[in-house]
PDB file of C-alpha atoms in Angstrom:
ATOM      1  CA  UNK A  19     -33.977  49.107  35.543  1.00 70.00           C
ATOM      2  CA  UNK A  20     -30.252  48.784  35.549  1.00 81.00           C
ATOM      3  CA  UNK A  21     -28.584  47.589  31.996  1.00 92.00           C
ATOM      4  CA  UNK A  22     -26.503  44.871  31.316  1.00 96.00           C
ATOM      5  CA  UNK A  23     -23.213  44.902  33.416  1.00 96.00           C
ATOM      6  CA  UNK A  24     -19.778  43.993  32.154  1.00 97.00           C
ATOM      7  CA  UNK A  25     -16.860  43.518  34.435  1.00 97.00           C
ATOM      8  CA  UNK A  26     -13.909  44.334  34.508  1.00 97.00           C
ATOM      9  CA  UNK A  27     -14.153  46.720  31.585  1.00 96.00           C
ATOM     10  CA  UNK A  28     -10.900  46.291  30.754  1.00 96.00           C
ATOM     11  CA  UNK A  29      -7.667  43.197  31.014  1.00 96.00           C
ATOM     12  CA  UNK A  30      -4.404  43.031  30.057  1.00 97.00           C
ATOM     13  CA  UNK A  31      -3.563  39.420  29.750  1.00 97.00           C
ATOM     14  CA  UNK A  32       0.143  37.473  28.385  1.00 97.00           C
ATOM     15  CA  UNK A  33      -0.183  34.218  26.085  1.00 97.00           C
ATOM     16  CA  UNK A  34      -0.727  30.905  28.371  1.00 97.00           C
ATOM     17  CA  UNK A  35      -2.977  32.355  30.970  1.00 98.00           C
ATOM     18  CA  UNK A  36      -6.600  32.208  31.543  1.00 97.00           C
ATOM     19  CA  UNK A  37      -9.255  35.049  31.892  1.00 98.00           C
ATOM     20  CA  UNK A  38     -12.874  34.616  33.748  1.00 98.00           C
ATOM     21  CA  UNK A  39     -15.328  37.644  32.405  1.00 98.00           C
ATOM     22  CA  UNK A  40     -18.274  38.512  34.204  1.00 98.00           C
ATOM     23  CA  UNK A  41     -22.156  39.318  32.679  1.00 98.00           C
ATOM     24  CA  UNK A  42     -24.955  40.658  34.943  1.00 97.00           C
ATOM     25  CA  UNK A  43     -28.167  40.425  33.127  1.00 97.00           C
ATOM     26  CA  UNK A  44     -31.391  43.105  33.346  1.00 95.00           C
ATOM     27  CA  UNK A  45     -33.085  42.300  36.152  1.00 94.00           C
ATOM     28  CA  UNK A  46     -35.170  39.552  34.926  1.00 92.00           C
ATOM     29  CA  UNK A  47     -33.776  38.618  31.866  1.00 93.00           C
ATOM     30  CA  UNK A  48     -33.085  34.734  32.063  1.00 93.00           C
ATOM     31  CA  UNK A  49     -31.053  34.392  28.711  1.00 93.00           C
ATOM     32  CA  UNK A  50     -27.445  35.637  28.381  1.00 95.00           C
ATOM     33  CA  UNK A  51     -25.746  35.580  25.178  1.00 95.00           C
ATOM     34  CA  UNK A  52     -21.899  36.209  24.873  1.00 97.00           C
ATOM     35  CA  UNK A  53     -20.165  37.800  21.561  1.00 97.00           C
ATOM     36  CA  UNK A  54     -16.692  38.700  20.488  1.00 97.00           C
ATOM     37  CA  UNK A  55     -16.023  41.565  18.528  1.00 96.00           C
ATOM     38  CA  UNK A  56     -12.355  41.850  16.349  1.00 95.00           C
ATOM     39  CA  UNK A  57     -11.840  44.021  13.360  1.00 90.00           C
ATOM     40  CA  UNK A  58     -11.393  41.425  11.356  1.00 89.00           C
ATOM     41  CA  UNK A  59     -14.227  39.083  11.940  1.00 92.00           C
ATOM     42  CA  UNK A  60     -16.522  41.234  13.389  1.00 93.00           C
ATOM     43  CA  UNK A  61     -19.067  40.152  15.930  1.00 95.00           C
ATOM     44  CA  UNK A  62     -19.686  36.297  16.276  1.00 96.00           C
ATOM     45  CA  UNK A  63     -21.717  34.196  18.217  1.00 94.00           C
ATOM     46  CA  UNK A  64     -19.964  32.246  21.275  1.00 96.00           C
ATOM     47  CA  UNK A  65     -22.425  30.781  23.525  1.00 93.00           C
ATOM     48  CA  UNK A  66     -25.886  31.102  25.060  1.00 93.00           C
ATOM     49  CA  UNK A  67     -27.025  30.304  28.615  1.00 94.00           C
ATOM     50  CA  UNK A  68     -30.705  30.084  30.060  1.00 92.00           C
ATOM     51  CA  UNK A  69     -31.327  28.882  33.220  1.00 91.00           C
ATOM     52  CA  UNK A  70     -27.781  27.648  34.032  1.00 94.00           C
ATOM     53  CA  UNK A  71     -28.061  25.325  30.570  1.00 93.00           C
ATOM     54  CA  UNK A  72     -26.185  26.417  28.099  1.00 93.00           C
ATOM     55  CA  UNK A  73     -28.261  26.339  25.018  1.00 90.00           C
ATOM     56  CA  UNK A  74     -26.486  27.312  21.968  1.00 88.00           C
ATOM     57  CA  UNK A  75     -22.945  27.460  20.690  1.00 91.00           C
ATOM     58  CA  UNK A  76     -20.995  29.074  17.925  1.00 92.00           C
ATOM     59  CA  UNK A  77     -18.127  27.849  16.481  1.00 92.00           C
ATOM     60  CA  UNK A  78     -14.819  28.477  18.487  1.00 96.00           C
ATOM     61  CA  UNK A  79     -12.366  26.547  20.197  1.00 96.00           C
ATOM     62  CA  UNK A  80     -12.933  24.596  23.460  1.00 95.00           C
ATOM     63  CA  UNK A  81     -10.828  26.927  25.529  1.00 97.00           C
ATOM     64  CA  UNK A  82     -14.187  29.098  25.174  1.00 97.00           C
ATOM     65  CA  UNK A  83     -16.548  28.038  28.491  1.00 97.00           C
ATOM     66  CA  UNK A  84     -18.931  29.500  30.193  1.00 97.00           C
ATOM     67  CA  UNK A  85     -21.898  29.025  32.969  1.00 97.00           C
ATOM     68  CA  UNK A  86     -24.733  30.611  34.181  1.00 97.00           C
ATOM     69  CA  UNK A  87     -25.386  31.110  37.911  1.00 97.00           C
ATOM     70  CA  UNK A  88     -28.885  30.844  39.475  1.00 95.00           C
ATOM     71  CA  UNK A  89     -29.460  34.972  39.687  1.00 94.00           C
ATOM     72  CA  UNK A  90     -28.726  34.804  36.053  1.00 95.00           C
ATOM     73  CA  UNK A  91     -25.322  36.087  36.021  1.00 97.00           C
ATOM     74  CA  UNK A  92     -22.666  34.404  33.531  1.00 98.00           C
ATOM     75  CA  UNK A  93     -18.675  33.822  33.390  1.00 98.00           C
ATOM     76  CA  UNK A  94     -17.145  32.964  30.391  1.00 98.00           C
ATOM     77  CA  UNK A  95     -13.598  31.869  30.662  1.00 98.00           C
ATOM     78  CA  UNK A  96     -10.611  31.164  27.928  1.00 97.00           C
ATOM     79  CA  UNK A  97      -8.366  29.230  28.685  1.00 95.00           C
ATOM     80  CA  UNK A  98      -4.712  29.197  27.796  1.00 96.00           C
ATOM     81  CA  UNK A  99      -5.006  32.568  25.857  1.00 97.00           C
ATOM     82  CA  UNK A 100      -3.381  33.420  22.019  1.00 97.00           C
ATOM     83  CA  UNK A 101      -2.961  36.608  20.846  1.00 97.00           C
ATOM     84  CA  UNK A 102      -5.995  36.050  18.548  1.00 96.00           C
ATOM     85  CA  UNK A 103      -8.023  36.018  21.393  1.00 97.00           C
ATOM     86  CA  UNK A 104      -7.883  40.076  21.583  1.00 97.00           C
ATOM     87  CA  UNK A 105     -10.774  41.489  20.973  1.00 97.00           C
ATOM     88  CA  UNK A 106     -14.299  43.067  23.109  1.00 96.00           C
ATOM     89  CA  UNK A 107     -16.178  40.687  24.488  1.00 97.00           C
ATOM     90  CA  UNK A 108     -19.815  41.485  24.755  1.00 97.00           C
ATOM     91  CA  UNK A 109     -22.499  39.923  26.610  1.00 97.00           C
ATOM     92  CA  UNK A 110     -26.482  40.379  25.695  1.00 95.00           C
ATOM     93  CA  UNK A 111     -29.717  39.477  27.881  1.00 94.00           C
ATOM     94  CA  UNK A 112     -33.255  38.932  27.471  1.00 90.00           C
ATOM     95  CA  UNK A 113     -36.229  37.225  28.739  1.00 85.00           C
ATOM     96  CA  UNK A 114     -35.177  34.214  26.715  1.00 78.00           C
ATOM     97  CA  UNK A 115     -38.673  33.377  26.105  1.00 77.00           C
ATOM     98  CA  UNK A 116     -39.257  34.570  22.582  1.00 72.00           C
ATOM     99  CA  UNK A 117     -37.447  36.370  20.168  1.00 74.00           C
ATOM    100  CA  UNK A 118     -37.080  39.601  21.166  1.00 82.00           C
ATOM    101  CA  UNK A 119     -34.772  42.407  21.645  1.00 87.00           C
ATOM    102  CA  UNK A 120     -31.225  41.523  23.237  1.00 90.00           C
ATOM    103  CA  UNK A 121     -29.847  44.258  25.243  1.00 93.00           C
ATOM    104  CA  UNK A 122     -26.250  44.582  25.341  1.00 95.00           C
ATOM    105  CA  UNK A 123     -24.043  45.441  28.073  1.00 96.00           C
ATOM    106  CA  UNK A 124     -20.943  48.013  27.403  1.00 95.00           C
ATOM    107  CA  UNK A 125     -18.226  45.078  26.312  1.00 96.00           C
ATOM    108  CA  UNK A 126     -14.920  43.656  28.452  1.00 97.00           C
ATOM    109  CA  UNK A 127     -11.995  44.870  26.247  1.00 96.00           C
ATOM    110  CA  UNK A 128      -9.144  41.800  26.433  1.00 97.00           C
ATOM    111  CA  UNK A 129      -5.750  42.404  25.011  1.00 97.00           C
ATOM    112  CA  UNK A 130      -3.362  39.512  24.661  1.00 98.00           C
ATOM    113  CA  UNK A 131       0.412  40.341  25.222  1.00 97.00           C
TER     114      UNK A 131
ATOM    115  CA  UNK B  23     -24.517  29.584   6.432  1.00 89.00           C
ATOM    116  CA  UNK B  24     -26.217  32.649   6.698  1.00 93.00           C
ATOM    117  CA  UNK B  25     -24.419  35.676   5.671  1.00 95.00           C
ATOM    118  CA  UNK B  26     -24.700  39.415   6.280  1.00 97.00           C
ATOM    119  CA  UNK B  27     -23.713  42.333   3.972  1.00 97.00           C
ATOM    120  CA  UNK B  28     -23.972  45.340   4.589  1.00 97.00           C
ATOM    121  CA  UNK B  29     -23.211  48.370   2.102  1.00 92.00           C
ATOM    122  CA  UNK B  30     -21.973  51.338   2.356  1.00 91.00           C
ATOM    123  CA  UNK B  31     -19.093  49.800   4.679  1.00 94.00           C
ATOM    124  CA  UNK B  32     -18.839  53.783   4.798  1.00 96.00           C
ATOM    125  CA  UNK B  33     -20.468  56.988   4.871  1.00 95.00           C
ATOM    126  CA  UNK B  34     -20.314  60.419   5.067  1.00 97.00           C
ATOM    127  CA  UNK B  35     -22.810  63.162   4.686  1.00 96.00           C
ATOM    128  CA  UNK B  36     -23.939  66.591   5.628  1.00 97.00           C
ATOM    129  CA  UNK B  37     -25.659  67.146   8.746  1.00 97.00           C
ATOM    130  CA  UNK B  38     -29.854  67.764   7.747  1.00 97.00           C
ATOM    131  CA  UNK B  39     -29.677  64.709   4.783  1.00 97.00           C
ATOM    132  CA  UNK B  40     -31.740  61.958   4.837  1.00 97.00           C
ATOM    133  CA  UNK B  41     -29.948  58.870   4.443  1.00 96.00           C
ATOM    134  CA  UNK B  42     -30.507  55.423   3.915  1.00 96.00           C
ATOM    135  CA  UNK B  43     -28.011  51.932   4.780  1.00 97.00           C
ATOM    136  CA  UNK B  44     -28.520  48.397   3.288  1.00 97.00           C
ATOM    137  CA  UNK B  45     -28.118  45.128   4.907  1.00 98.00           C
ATOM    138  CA  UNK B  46     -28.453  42.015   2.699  1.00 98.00           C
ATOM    139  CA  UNK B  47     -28.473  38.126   4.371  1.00 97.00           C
ATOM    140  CA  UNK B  48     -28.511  34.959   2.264  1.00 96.00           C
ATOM    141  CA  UNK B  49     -31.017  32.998   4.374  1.00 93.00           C
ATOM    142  CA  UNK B  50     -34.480  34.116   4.793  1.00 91.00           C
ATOM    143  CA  UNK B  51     -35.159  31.544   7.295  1.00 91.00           C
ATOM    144  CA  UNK B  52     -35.127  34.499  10.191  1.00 92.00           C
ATOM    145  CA  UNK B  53     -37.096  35.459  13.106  1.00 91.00           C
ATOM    146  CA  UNK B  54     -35.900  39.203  13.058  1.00 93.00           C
ATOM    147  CA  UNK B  55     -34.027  41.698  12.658  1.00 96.00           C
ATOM    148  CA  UNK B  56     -32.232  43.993  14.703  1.00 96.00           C
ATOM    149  CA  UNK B  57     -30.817  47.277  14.033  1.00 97.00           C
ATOM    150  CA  UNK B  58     -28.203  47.980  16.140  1.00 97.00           C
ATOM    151  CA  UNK B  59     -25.293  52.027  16.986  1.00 97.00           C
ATOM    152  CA  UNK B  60     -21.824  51.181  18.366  1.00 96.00           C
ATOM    153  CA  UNK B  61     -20.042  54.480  19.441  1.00 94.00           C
ATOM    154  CA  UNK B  62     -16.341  54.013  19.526  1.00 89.00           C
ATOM    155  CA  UNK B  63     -15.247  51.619  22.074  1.00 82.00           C
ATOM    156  CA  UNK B  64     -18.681  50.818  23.402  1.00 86.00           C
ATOM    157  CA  UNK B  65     -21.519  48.220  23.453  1.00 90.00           C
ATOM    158  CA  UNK B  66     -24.326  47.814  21.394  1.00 94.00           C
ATOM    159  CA  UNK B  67     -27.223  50.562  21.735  1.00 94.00           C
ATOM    160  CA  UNK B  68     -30.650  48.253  19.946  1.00 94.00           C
ATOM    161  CA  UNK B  69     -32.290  50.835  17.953  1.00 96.00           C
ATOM    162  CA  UNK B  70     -35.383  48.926  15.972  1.00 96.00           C
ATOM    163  CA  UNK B  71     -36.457  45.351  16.032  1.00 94.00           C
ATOM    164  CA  UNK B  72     -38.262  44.095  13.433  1.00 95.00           C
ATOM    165  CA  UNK B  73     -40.156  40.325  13.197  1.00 92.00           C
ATOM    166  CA  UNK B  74     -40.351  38.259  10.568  1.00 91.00           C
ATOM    167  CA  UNK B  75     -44.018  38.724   9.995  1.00 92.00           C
ATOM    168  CA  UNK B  76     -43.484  42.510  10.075  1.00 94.00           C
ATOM    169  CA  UNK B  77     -42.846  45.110   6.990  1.00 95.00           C
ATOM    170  CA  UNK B  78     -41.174  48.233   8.934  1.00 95.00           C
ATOM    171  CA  UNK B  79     -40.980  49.691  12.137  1.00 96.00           C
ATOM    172  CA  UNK B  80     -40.450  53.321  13.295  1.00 97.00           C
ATOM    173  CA  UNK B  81     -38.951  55.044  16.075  1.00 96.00           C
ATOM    174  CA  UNK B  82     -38.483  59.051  16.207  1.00 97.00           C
ATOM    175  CA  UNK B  83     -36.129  60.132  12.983  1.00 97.00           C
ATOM    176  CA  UNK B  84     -35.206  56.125  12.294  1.00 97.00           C
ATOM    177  CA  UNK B  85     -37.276  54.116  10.239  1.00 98.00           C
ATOM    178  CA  UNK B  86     -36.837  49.913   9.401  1.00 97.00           C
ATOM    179  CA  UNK B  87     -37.759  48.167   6.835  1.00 97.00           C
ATOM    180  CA  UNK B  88     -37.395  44.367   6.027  1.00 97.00           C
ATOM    181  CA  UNK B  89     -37.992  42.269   2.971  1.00 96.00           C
ATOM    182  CA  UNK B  90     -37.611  38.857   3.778  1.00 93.00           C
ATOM    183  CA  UNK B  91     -38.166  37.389   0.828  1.00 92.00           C
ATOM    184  CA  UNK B  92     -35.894  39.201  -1.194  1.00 95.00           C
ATOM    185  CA  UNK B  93     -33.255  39.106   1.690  1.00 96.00           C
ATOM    186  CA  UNK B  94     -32.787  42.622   2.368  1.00 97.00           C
ATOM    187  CA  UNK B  95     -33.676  45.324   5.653  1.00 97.00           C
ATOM    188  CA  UNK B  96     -32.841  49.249   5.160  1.00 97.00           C
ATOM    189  CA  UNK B  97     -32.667  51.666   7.477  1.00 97.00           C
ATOM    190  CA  UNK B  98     -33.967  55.439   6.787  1.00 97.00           C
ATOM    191  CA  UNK B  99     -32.158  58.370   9.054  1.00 97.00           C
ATOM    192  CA  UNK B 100     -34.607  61.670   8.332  1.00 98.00           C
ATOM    193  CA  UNK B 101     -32.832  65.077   9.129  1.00 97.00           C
ATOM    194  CA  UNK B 102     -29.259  63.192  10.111  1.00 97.00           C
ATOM    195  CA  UNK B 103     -27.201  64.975  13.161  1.00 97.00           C
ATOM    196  CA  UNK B 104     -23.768  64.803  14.581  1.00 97.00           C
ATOM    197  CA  UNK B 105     -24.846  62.765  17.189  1.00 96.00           C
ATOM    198  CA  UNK B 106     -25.857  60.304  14.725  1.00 97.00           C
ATOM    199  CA  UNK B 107     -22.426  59.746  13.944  1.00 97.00           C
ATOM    200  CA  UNK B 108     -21.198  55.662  14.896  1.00 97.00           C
ATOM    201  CA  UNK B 109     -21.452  52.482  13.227  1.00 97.00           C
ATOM    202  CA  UNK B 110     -25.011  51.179  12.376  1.00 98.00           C
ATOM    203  CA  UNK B 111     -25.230  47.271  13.046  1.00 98.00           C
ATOM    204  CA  UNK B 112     -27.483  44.930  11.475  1.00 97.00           C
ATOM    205  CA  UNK B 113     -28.090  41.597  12.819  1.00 97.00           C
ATOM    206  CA  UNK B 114     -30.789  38.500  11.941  1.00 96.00           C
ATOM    207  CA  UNK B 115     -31.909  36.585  14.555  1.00 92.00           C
ATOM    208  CA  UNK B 116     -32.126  32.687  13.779  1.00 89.00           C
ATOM    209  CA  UNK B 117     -33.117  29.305  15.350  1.00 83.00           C
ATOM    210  CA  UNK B 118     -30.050  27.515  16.439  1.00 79.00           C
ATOM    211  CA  UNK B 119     -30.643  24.858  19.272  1.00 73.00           C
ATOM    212  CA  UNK B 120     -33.896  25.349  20.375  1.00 72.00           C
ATOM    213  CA  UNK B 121     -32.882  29.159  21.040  1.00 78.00           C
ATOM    214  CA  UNK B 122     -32.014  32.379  19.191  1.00 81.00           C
ATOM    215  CA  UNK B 123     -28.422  33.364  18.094  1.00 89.00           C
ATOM    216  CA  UNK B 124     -27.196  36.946  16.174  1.00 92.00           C
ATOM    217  CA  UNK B 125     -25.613  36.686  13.212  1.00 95.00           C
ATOM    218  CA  UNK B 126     -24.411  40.248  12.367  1.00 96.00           C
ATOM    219  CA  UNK B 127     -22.580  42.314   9.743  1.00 97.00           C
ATOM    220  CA  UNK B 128     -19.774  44.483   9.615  1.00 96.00           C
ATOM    221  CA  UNK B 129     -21.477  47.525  10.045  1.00 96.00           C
ATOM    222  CA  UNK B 130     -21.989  50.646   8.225  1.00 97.00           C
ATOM    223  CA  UNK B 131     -19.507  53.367   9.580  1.00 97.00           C
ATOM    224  CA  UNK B 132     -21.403  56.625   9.503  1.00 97.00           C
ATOM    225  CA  UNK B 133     -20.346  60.239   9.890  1.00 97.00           C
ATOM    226  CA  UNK B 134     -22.362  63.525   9.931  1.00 97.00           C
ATOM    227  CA  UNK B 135     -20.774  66.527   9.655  1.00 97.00           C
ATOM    228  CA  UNK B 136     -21.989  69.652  10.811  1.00 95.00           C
TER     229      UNK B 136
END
């Protein structure tokens, strides 16, 4: 099976605009879990989406969004970007039905001019 | 809150020593724990998943333990290699919503030299 997919794997962004990032799950994974990774705060906990319901939420701003399409695939978008908001993003999928191991896809890398 | 720690924040060693790295949380309410390598610039590589009702688990050269009571997971690298060099993750999962979230520490930076 094909891993978790990240795209693009890399954006260059100024302060004031938005960003969309995209998440293809494992084939057959119904839970996708999105992350952000800085040196400073390490990685923390955005959102969660199963079955196009978002299910959990960590605590950030809400200029954080996301969705969940009916294949499974996920967006998250921030909105009106700060230069805080450099950092990896990472996305994780599993089956969503227990807890098991979440499989991690390579990471979006955002930097915030 | 729960809380991860996880000590050495770095370490370097010889290649062909065993090893071991230490990840303490403050809230024992979890339903695993995950063991996680980050290469530079990359994702997340899950190396050993442990449940709650589980001691250890094992997988090649890597073994997990976890102590839930007393808050605390180690993991054992027999015979480290080069290749083993990256940053070891440790993350619990817990109950948030109905569904599972990560909450992870800052990693253990680890080199092997040859």
């Amino acid at each position: 099976k094909a891993g978790v997919t990240q795209t693009p794997r890399y954006l260059i962004k100024t302060r004031g605009q938005q960003v969309t990032l995209s998440c293809s799950p494992i084939s057959g994974h119904r839970s996708v879990s999105w992350y952000q990774q800085t040196p400073g705060q390490g990685l923390q906990f955005l959102f969660e989406y199963f079955s196009e319901t978002q299910r959990n939420k960590g605590n950030f701003p809400g200029r954080f969004s996301g969705r969940q399409f009916s294949n499974s695939r996920s967006e998250m978008n921030v909105s009106t970007l700060e230069l805080g908001d450099s950092a990896l993003y990472l996305c994780a999928s599993n089956d969503g039905r227990g807890y098991e191991t979440q499989y991690f896809g390579p990471g979006t890398r955002l930097l915030v001019l | 809150k729960q809380e991860v720690t996880q000590i050495p924040a770095a370490l370097s060693v010889p290649e062909g020593e065993n090893l071991v790295l230490n990840c303490s949380f403050t809230d024992s309410a979890i339903y695993n724990l995950q063991w996680f390598r980050q290469d530079p610039g990359k994702g997340l590589t899950s190396l050993l998943l442990i449940q709650s009702s589980q001691r250890e688990q094992t997988s090649g050269r890597l073994n997990a333990s976890l102590d839930k009571s007393s808050g605390r997971s180690t993991l054992y690298i027999a015979a480290s290699q080069p290749g083993d060099s990256a940053t070891y993750l440790c993350a619990v999962g817990e109950e948030q919503g109905g569904s599972e979230k990560l909450v992870f520490g800052k990693g253990t930076k680890l080199t092997v030299n040859p």
